[in-house]
Every structure is written in C-alpha cells, then in structure tokens.
Amino acid sequence: MKNLLIKTALAIGTTFFSFTLTAQEYTFKKVREFRVESLAEVGIRDYDPKKGVFVGFIDKRSEGIELAFFDKNGKILASKKSQGEGPEDYQSSALAMGFSPEGDVFVQTSLELVKYDSQFNRISKVKFEPKTTTVVYTGPRSKFVPLTRGGNVSFIVNGTNINNRGYNDVPRKMDMIEYYDAANRTIKSTIPLSSRKVFEGIEDKVFPVSINPIFTVDAQNSNLYFTTTIDNEITVYNPINWNIIQRIPVKHEFFKALKDIPLSEANLGLSDKSALYSRNQGILKLDSELLGLIYVKEISEAANELRKSEEKPFWMFDPEFQRIILFKDGVQLPGELTIPSGLIQMALPNNRVLVKVVNHEEELDYYPFEIWELAEK
C-alpha cells in the first residue's frame, strides 16, 4: 500500500510539481520529453539554441566513448570515437565539452583542448601542462567553461565538481581553480580554499575531505559563479582579474555539516563508512536574473543501510534527495524545489532545465530526458 501511494504521488507530480518548506514564488513545470535510442549510457553536456542541437557522449564501455550530436528529439545526428593516438584524437579522458560561439565543439581533457566541427573533424588543438592531472572513466563530466571569447580561449582546466586535489593537502596551500591563460600560454591558479569563509580556522590543518570546485559562467557578461561541494556561499568573480563582484549567502534546509562555521571535521562525521553528508552539486545560471544551486541532502546511516537492504539505488542518484535553491538579483528566495522524475543536467534558455530521467525499476533500450520550465506561480 505504501509503495502504491508513493507511485501515485509521483504520477501526479510528473506534470506540475513544486516541493517547498515555505511559500515559494516559482515552480517547475514539465514542458517536453524526448529519448535517445541507445543501449549504452548517454550523457548530454551542452545545447546550441541557434541550431537546436545538443552535444554529449555515448559510453560504449569496452568499445570506448563516442562524442555525439543529438537533435531536439534525441535523434543521434553524428557520433565518433575521438580518444586515441591519432592526429584527430584527444589523448587522455575528456573532462568537459561544449559549444563554441560559432557552433563548433570544444573537448577539454586535463592535458589539451581540442576543437571539432559538426562531424567531429579536428579544427585545432592546444596542449598545456597542468599542475595536477585528472582522469575520469564515464565520459565528459561537465560543460566546458571558457573564460574569454575569440580565437585564443582562456578556460578553466579542472572541470566543475571534479576533485583534482589530494585528500591530505594543507588547505592553506590549496587553490580551487586552475585555468589556462591564452595570452601567456601558461597554467595559473586562483581562489584559495582558505578564502572561503566556511573553511576559516582549519586552513593550517590536514583536512581529509574531498572538496570539489563548482562553477558556471554567465554567457551574457562572462561573470564566473563559484562555490564548492561543502559551502554556504556563491561568489561571483570577474575572471579577467579575479576580483569579487558579489557574494551570495546560501541557507540550505538540509545541510547539517554547515551547522557550525567555520567547518570542522566533527561536522562531517567522518568514519570508515561512506560519507553521507549533504553536498552542493551544480550552479544553474538562468534568465531574468535568476540563479539556482543544486545540492543533495544528507542521509542517516540507518536510512542508508535500509536502502541497501531493499536494494535501492545509491542515494546521491535518487531524485528524492536532490534540491534546488533559487536566487533572484542575488537574494535567496524562500523554499526549495525538486523534480521527482530525474536529475537536473544543465540549464537551458528561457528558464528551462534538462532532466535525465531516473528509472530503477526496469531496463530500457533508450535513455529518457525531460525539459522542465521554471515559472512564476
């Protein structure tokens, strides 16, 4: 009976759903759905509104990862395996990918930036030597973030939400961002972890926690919106001189780790078991001066063990635990939102988001996606 009630509630909410703890000014409404016909895992990382096409990847496991273009209905327009030793290929695993202003595609690894045309023929390649290298095994994890425009592009080297720091680094010495300076053709670093208020007081201690940078760029003015996985502030930077433009405080409904500031190891309840605390996951730069922060709420050890015994999916990949906080003109709006059918992948034009549908009950021969629109009540 309990499962029936849950399924009924989700069915009602799939068309028009807003989760809120207090009065909320906005709600998400599903406006469209499509699917990619593929047995292999599909990821979508960017959208070109001029051409109406997506770019992403198809992970064929032992056969390798194919870069792919998809039309607005999910049809695969072109795909190609481009990792390898050939002159057209990128050498190490791809961290990020996304469209250039001209409609070409950037693919960024921890060692190089390659630009491809609409058939994945190489246009150019820039090699660089990062201070730390990162390897991922599940395709490009995030959208490519350019810091400048034009022929020679400066860009962030470490992908958003990807950890490229050692667990035992001294926080005082850690910079959260590494970027390629196209003018000097060098790698530089910025945004010290010790500058984040949440970490004040532990900057001279060993802090054995994975702290990942999270960021996005406003396509209109190129401002960089930055936070970390464990943070209570979104900071807006000018990526040319790295001056701070604005500090946006964040108050999560579910984030026990941040109950005491500055953060201490005791807040996180570290043990030999899995880390079950809340963490930020992504920043959504929307239209109309709207901004979104995606985070995953914590789970208790008892609830996590119960999920395991019931063979439920890993809690961080369950839409039930994903929350969205909204900000307008730099001010947090009341309440929090969630989308019950899946996990938000990225922001789209017109205050829309792309959602990858989560279906743990049956195996499908396609990957379903949905587009949800943020609208005022």
Coordinates of C-alpha atoms in Angstrom, one line a residue:
M1 CA 0.0 0.0 0.0
K2 CA 2.9 2.3 0.9
N3 CA 4.6 1.8 -2.5
L4 CA 1.2 2.4 -4.3
L5 CA 0.8 5.8 -2.5
I6 CA 4.3 6.8 -3.4
K7 CA 3.9 5.9 -7.1
T8 CA 0.5 7.7 -7.2
A9 CA 2.1 10.9 -5.7
L10 CA 4.9 10.8 -8.3
A11 CA 2.5 10.2 -11.1
I12 CA 0.5 13.3 -10.1
G13 CA 3.7 15.4 -9.8
T14 CA 5.3 14.5 -13.1
T15 CA 3.5 17.2 -15.0
F16 CA 3.5 20.0 -12.4
F17 CA 5.5 19.8 -9.2
S18 CA 6.9 22.0 -6.5
F19 CA 8.4 20.9 -3.3
T20 CA 8.6 23.6 -0.7
L21 CA 9.1 24.0 3.0
T22 CA 7.8 27.6 3.0
A23 CA 6.0 29.8 0.5
Q24 CA 7.6 29.5 -2.9
E25 CA 7.3 32.1 -5.7
Y26 CA 8.3 29.7 -8.6
T27 CA 7.6 26.2 -9.6
F28 CA 8.9 23.7 -12.2
K29 CA 6.6 22.6 -14.9
K30 CA 7.4 19.8 -17.4
V31 CA 7.1 21.1 -20.9
R32 CA 8.6 18.4 -23.1
E33 CA 10.2 14.9 -23.1
F34 CA 12.4 13.1 -25.6
R35 CA 14.6 10.0 -25.6
V36 CA 17.8 8.8 -27.1
E37 CA 17.7 5.4 -28.6
S38 CA 20.7 3.7 -27.2
L39 CA 21.6 0.7 -25.1
A40 CA 24.8 2.4 -24.0
E41 CA 24.8 5.2 -21.4
V42 CA 24.1 8.6 -22.8
G43 CA 25.2 12.0 -21.4
I44 CA 24.3 15.4 -22.7
R45 CA 26.5 18.4 -21.8
D46 CA 25.6 21.4 -23.8
Y47 CA 22.9 22.9 -26.1
D48 CA 23.2 25.2 -29.1
P49 CA 19.9 27.3 -29.3
K50 CA 20.8 28.6 -32.7
K51 CA 20.9 25.2 -34.3
G52 CA 18.6 23.4 -31.8
V53 CA 21.1 20.6 -31.1
F54 CA 22.6 19.0 -28.1
V55 CA 26.2 17.7 -27.7
G56 CA 27.3 14.9 -25.4
F57 CA 28.6 11.4 -25.4
I58 CA 27.7 7.7 -25.7
D59 CA 29.6 5.5 -23.3
K60 CA 30.1 2.1 -25.0
R61 CA 32.3 0.7 -22.2
S62 CA 34.9 -1.6 -23.7
E63 CA 34.4 -0.1 -27.2
G64 CA 35.2 3.4 -25.8
I65 CA 33.3 6.7 -25.5
E66 CA 31.8 8.3 -28.6
L67 CA 31.2 12.0 -28.8
A68 CA 27.7 12.7 -30.2
F69 CA 25.3 15.3 -31.5
F70 CA 21.6 14.9 -30.8
D71 CA 18.7 16.8 -32.3
K72 CA 15.9 18.2 -30.1
N73 CA 14.0 14.9 -30.3
G74 CA 17.1 12.9 -29.2
K75 CA 18.0 11.5 -32.6
I76 CA 21.7 10.9 -33.0
L77 CA 23.0 13.1 -35.8
A78 CA 26.6 12.2 -35.6
S79 CA 28.9 10.2 -33.3
K80 CA 32.6 9.4 -33.3
K81 CA 35.2 7.8 -31.0
S82 CA 37.8 10.5 -30.7
Q83 CA 40.0 9.4 -27.9
G84 CA 43.3 7.8 -29.1
E85 CA 46.7 8.3 -30.5
G86 CA 45.7 9.7 -33.9
P87 CA 46.2 13.3 -35.1
E88 CA 42.5 13.9 -34.9
D89 CA 42.2 12.4 -31.4
Y90 CA 42.5 13.7 -27.8
Q91 CA 45.0 11.7 -25.8
S92 CA 43.5 11.5 -22.2
S93 CA 40.0 11.1 -21.0
A94 CA 37.7 14.1 -21.6
L95 CA 36.6 16.2 -18.6
A96 CA 34.4 18.7 -20.2
M97 CA 32.8 19.6 -23.6
G98 CA 30.6 22.3 -25.0
F99 CA 29.8 24.5 -28.0
S100 CA 31.9 27.5 -29.1
P101 CA 30.1 30.7 -30.1
E102 CA 30.5 29.6 -33.7
G103 CA 28.8 26.3 -33.1
D104 CA 31.9 24.1 -33.1
V105 CA 32.6 21.8 -30.2
F106 CA 35.4 22.1 -27.6
V107 CA 36.5 18.9 -25.9
Q108 CA 38.8 19.5 -22.9
T109 CA 41.0 17.0 -21.1
S110 CA 43.5 17.5 -18.4
L111 CA 46.2 17.9 -21.0
E112 CA 44.7 19.5 -24.1
L113 CA 41.8 21.5 -25.6
V114 CA 40.6 20.2 -29.0
K115 CA 38.0 22.0 -31.2
Y116 CA 35.9 19.8 -33.6
D117 CA 33.4 20.7 -36.3
S118 CA 29.9 19.2 -36.6
Q119 CA 31.3 15.9 -37.9
F120 CA 34.0 15.7 -35.2
N121 CA 36.8 16.6 -37.6
R122 CA 39.5 18.3 -35.7
I123 CA 39.9 22.1 -36.2
S124 CA 42.6 22.9 -33.7
K125 CA 44.4 21.7 -30.6
V126 CA 46.0 23.4 -27.7
K127 CA 48.3 21.5 -25.3
F128 CA 49.1 22.5 -21.8
E129 CA 50.8 21.2 -18.7
P130 CA 48.5 21.3 -15.6
K131 CA 49.8 21.3 -12.1
T132 CA 47.6 18.2 -11.4
T133 CA 46.0 15.8 -13.8
T134 CA 42.6 14.2 -13.6
V135 CA 41.2 11.0 -15.1
V136 CA 37.5 10.2 -15.4
Y137 CA 36.0 7.0 -16.8
T138 CA 32.4 7.9 -17.6
G139 CA 32.7 10.5 -20.3
P140 CA 32.9 14.3 -20.1
R141 CA 31.6 15.1 -16.6
S142 CA 30.7 18.7 -17.2
K143 CA 30.1 21.6 -19.6
F144 CA 33.2 23.3 -21.0
V145 CA 33.7 26.8 -19.4
P146 CA 35.5 29.4 -21.5
L147 CA 36.7 32.5 -19.7
T148 CA 37.3 34.6 -22.8
R149 CA 36.0 34.8 -26.3
G150 CA 37.7 34.9 -29.7
G151 CA 40.2 32.7 -31.4
N152 CA 42.5 32.1 -28.4
V153 CA 40.4 31.0 -25.5
S154 CA 41.3 31.0 -21.8
F155 CA 39.5 28.3 -19.9
I156 CA 39.2 26.5 -16.6
V157 CA 41.3 23.4 -16.6
N158 CA 39.7 21.4 -13.8
G159 CA 36.1 20.5 -14.6
T160 CA 33.3 21.5 -12.3
N161 CA 32.5 19.1 -9.5
I162 CA 35.6 17.1 -10.3
N163 CA 38.2 16.6 -7.5
N164 CA 41.8 17.0 -8.6
R165 CA 43.2 17.6 -5.1
G166 CA 44.9 15.2 -2.8
Y167 CA 42.9 14.3 0.4
N168 CA 45.8 15.3 2.6
D169 CA 46.7 18.7 1.1
V170 CA 47.0 21.5 3.6
P171 CA 44.0 23.8 2.9
R172 CA 46.0 27.0 3.3
K173 CA 48.1 25.9 0.2
M174 CA 45.1 24.8 -2.0
D175 CA 43.8 26.9 -4.9
M176 CA 40.4 25.7 -6.1
I177 CA 40.7 26.8 -9.7
E178 CA 43.4 26.1 -12.4
Y179 CA 43.0 27.9 -15.7
Y180 CA 44.8 28.2 -19.0
D181 CA 45.8 31.8 -19.7
A182 CA 45.7 32.0 -23.5
A183 CA 47.6 35.3 -23.7
N184 CA 50.6 33.8 -21.9
R185 CA 50.0 30.2 -22.8
T186 CA 50.5 29.2 -19.2
I187 CA 48.6 27.5 -16.4
K188 CA 47.6 29.7 -13.4
S189 CA 45.7 29.1 -10.2
T190 CA 43.4 31.2 -8.2
I191 CA 40.6 31.2 -5.5
P192 CA 42.4 29.8 -2.4
L193 CA 40.4 27.4 -0.4
S194 CA 41.4 29.4 2.7
S195 CA 39.5 32.4 1.2
R196 CA 36.2 30.5 1.7
K197 CA 34.6 31.6 5.0
V198 CA 33.4 28.1 5.7
F199 CA 36.9 26.8 5.9
E200 CA 38.4 29.6 8.1
G201 CA 40.0 28.1 11.2
I202 CA 41.2 24.9 9.6
E203 CA 43.5 26.3 6.9
D204 CA 46.6 25.1 8.7
K205 CA 45.4 21.6 9.4
V206 CA 45.2 18.5 7.3
F207 CA 41.6 18.1 6.2
P208 CA 40.9 14.6 4.7
V209 CA 37.8 15.6 2.8
S210 CA 37.2 15.7 -0.9
I211 CA 36.4 19.4 -1.7
N212 CA 35.4 20.0 -5.3
P213 CA 35.0 23.3 -7.1
I214 CA 31.6 24.0 -8.7
F215 CA 31.2 26.8 -11.2
T216 CA 29.5 28.2 -14.3
V217 CA 29.8 31.3 -16.5
D218 CA 27.1 33.8 -17.4
A219 CA 27.1 33.7 -21.2
Q220 CA 25.9 37.3 -21.4
N221 CA 28.7 39.0 -19.3
S222 CA 31.2 36.2 -18.7
N223 CA 31.0 36.5 -14.9
L224 CA 32.0 33.3 -13.1
Y225 CA 29.7 31.9 -10.4
F226 CA 31.7 29.8 -8.0
T227 CA 31.1 27.6 -4.9
T228 CA 32.4 24.3 -3.6
T229 CA 30.7 21.0 -2.7
I230 CA 30.7 22.0 1.0
D231 CA 29.9 25.7 1.1
N232 CA 27.4 28.3 2.1
E233 CA 28.2 31.0 -0.4
I234 CA 28.1 31.5 -4.1
T235 CA 30.8 34.0 -5.1
V236 CA 30.7 36.0 -8.4
Y237 CA 34.1 36.7 -9.9
N238 CA 35.4 38.7 -12.9
P239 CA 37.5 36.0 -14.5
I240 CA 39.8 38.6 -16.2
N241 CA 41.2 40.0 -12.9
W242 CA 39.5 37.6 -10.4
N243 CA 38.0 40.5 -8.5
I244 CA 34.9 39.6 -6.4
I245 CA 31.8 41.2 -7.9
Q246 CA 29.3 39.8 -5.4
R247 CA 28.9 37.4 -2.5
I248 CA 25.6 35.5 -2.3
P249 CA 25.0 33.8 1.0
V250 CA 23.2 30.4 0.9
K251 CA 21.0 28.8 3.6
H252 CA 20.2 25.2 3.0
E253 CA 17.3 23.4 4.6
F254 CA 19.2 20.2 4.8
F255 CA 23.0 20.6 5.4
K256 CA 23.9 19.6 8.9
A257 CA 27.6 19.8 8.0
L258 CA 27.3 23.5 7.9
K259 CA 25.6 24.0 11.2
D260 CA 28.8 25.4 12.7
I261 CA 31.1 27.8 10.9
P262 CA 34.0 27.5 10.3
L263 CA 33.7 23.9 9.3
S264 CA 35.4 21.2 11.3
E265 CA 36.0 17.5 10.7
A266 CA 33.5 16.8 13.5
N267 CA 30.7 18.3 11.4
L268 CA 31.2 15.7 8.7
G269 CA 31.1 12.6 10.9
L270 CA 33.9 11.0 9.0
S271 CA 34.3 7.3 9.5
D272 CA 35.3 4.2 7.6
K273 CA 31.8 4.2 6.1
S274 CA 30.5 6.2 3.2
A275 CA 30.3 10.0 3.6
L276 CA 26.6 10.6 4.0
Y277 CA 26.6 14.4 4.5
S278 CA 25.0 16.9 2.1
R279 CA 26.9 18.5 -0.7
N280 CA 26.4 21.0 -3.4
Q281 CA 26.3 19.7 -7.0
G282 CA 25.8 22.4 -9.5
I283 CA 25.0 26.0 -10.3
L284 CA 22.3 27.0 -12.8
K285 CA 22.6 30.4 -14.5
L286 CA 19.0 31.1 -15.6
D287 CA 17.4 34.1 -17.3
S288 CA 15.7 37.1 -15.6
E289 CA 18.5 37.4 -13.0
L290 CA 17.6 34.0 -11.6
L291 CA 20.2 31.7 -10.3
G292 CA 19.9 28.1 -9.0
L293 CA 22.0 26.0 -6.7
I294 CA 21.6 22.2 -6.8
Y295 CA 22.5 20.2 -3.8
V296 CA 22.0 16.7 -2.4
K297 CA 20.6 16.4 1.1
E298 CA 22.2 14.1 3.7
I299 CA 21.0 10.7 4.7
S300 CA 21.3 9.0 8.0
E301 CA 23.3 5.8 8.4
A302 CA 20.2 3.9 9.4
A303 CA 18.3 5.1 6.3
N304 CA 21.3 4.3 4.1
E305 CA 21.6 0.8 5.4
L306 CA 17.8 0.3 4.9
R307 CA 18.1 1.4 1.3
K308 CA 20.9 -1.1 0.8
S309 CA 18.9 -4.0 2.3
E310 CA 16.0 -3.1 0.0
E311 CA 18.4 -2.9 -3.0
K312 CA 17.5 0.7 -3.7
P313 CA 19.8 2.9 -5.8
F314 CA 22.7 4.9 -4.3
W315 CA 21.0 7.8 -2.5
M316 CA 23.0 10.5 -4.3
F317 CA 21.5 9.4 -7.6
D318 CA 17.9 9.4 -6.3
P319 CA 15.9 12.5 -7.3
E320 CA 14.2 12.4 -3.9
F321 CA 17.5 13.7 -2.4
Q322 CA 18.2 16.5 -5.0
R323 CA 17.2 20.0 -4.0
I324 CA 17.2 23.3 -5.9
I325 CA 17.6 26.7 -4.2
L326 CA 16.6 29.8 -6.2
F327 CA 18.1 33.3 -6.0
K328 CA 16.9 36.4 -7.7
D329 CA 19.1 39.5 -8.0
G330 CA 21.5 37.8 -5.6
V331 CA 18.8 37.2 -2.9
Q332 CA 17.7 33.7 -1.9
L333 CA 14.1 33.0 -2.4
P334 CA 12.1 31.1 0.2
G335 CA 11.6 27.4 -0.1
E336 CA 13.3 24.7 -2.1
L337 CA 12.3 22.8 -5.2
T338 CA 12.8 19.3 -6.5
I339 CA 11.9 17.4 -9.7
P340 CA 10.7 13.9 -8.9
S341 CA 11.3 12.2 -12.2
G342 CA 15.1 12.7 -12.6
L343 CA 18.3 14.6 -12.0
I344 CA 19.0 18.1 -13.5
Q345 CA 21.8 18.0 -16.0
M346 CA 22.1 21.7 -17.0
A347 CA 20.4 25.0 -17.6
L348 CA 18.7 25.8 -20.9
P349 CA 17.4 29.1 -22.4
N350 CA 14.1 30.6 -21.2
N351 CA 14.5 29.4 -17.6
R352 CA 14.4 25.8 -18.5
V353 CA 16.5 22.8 -17.4
L354 CA 17.4 19.5 -18.9
V355 CA 16.5 16.5 -16.7
K356 CA 17.8 12.9 -17.2
V357 CA 15.0 10.6 -16.1
V358 CA 15.9 8.1 -13.4
N359 CA 14.2 4.7 -13.8
H360 CA 15.4 2.0 -11.5
E361 CA 12.5 -0.4 -11.9
E362 CA 13.1 -1.6 -15.5
E363 CA 15.8 -1.8 -18.1
L364 CA 15.2 0.3 -21.1
D365 CA 16.7 0.3 -24.6
Y366 CA 16.7 4.1 -24.6
Y367 CA 17.6 7.0 -22.4
P368 CA 14.7 9.3 -21.5
F369 CA 15.1 13.1 -20.9
E370 CA 12.7 15.8 -20.0
I371 CA 12.7 19.6 -20.2
W372 CA 11.2 21.5 -17.3
E373 CA 10.5 25.2 -17.1
L374 CA 10.7 27.5 -14.1
A375 CA 7.6 29.7 -14.0
E376 CA 6.1 32.1 -11.5
K377 CA 3.1 30.9 -9.7

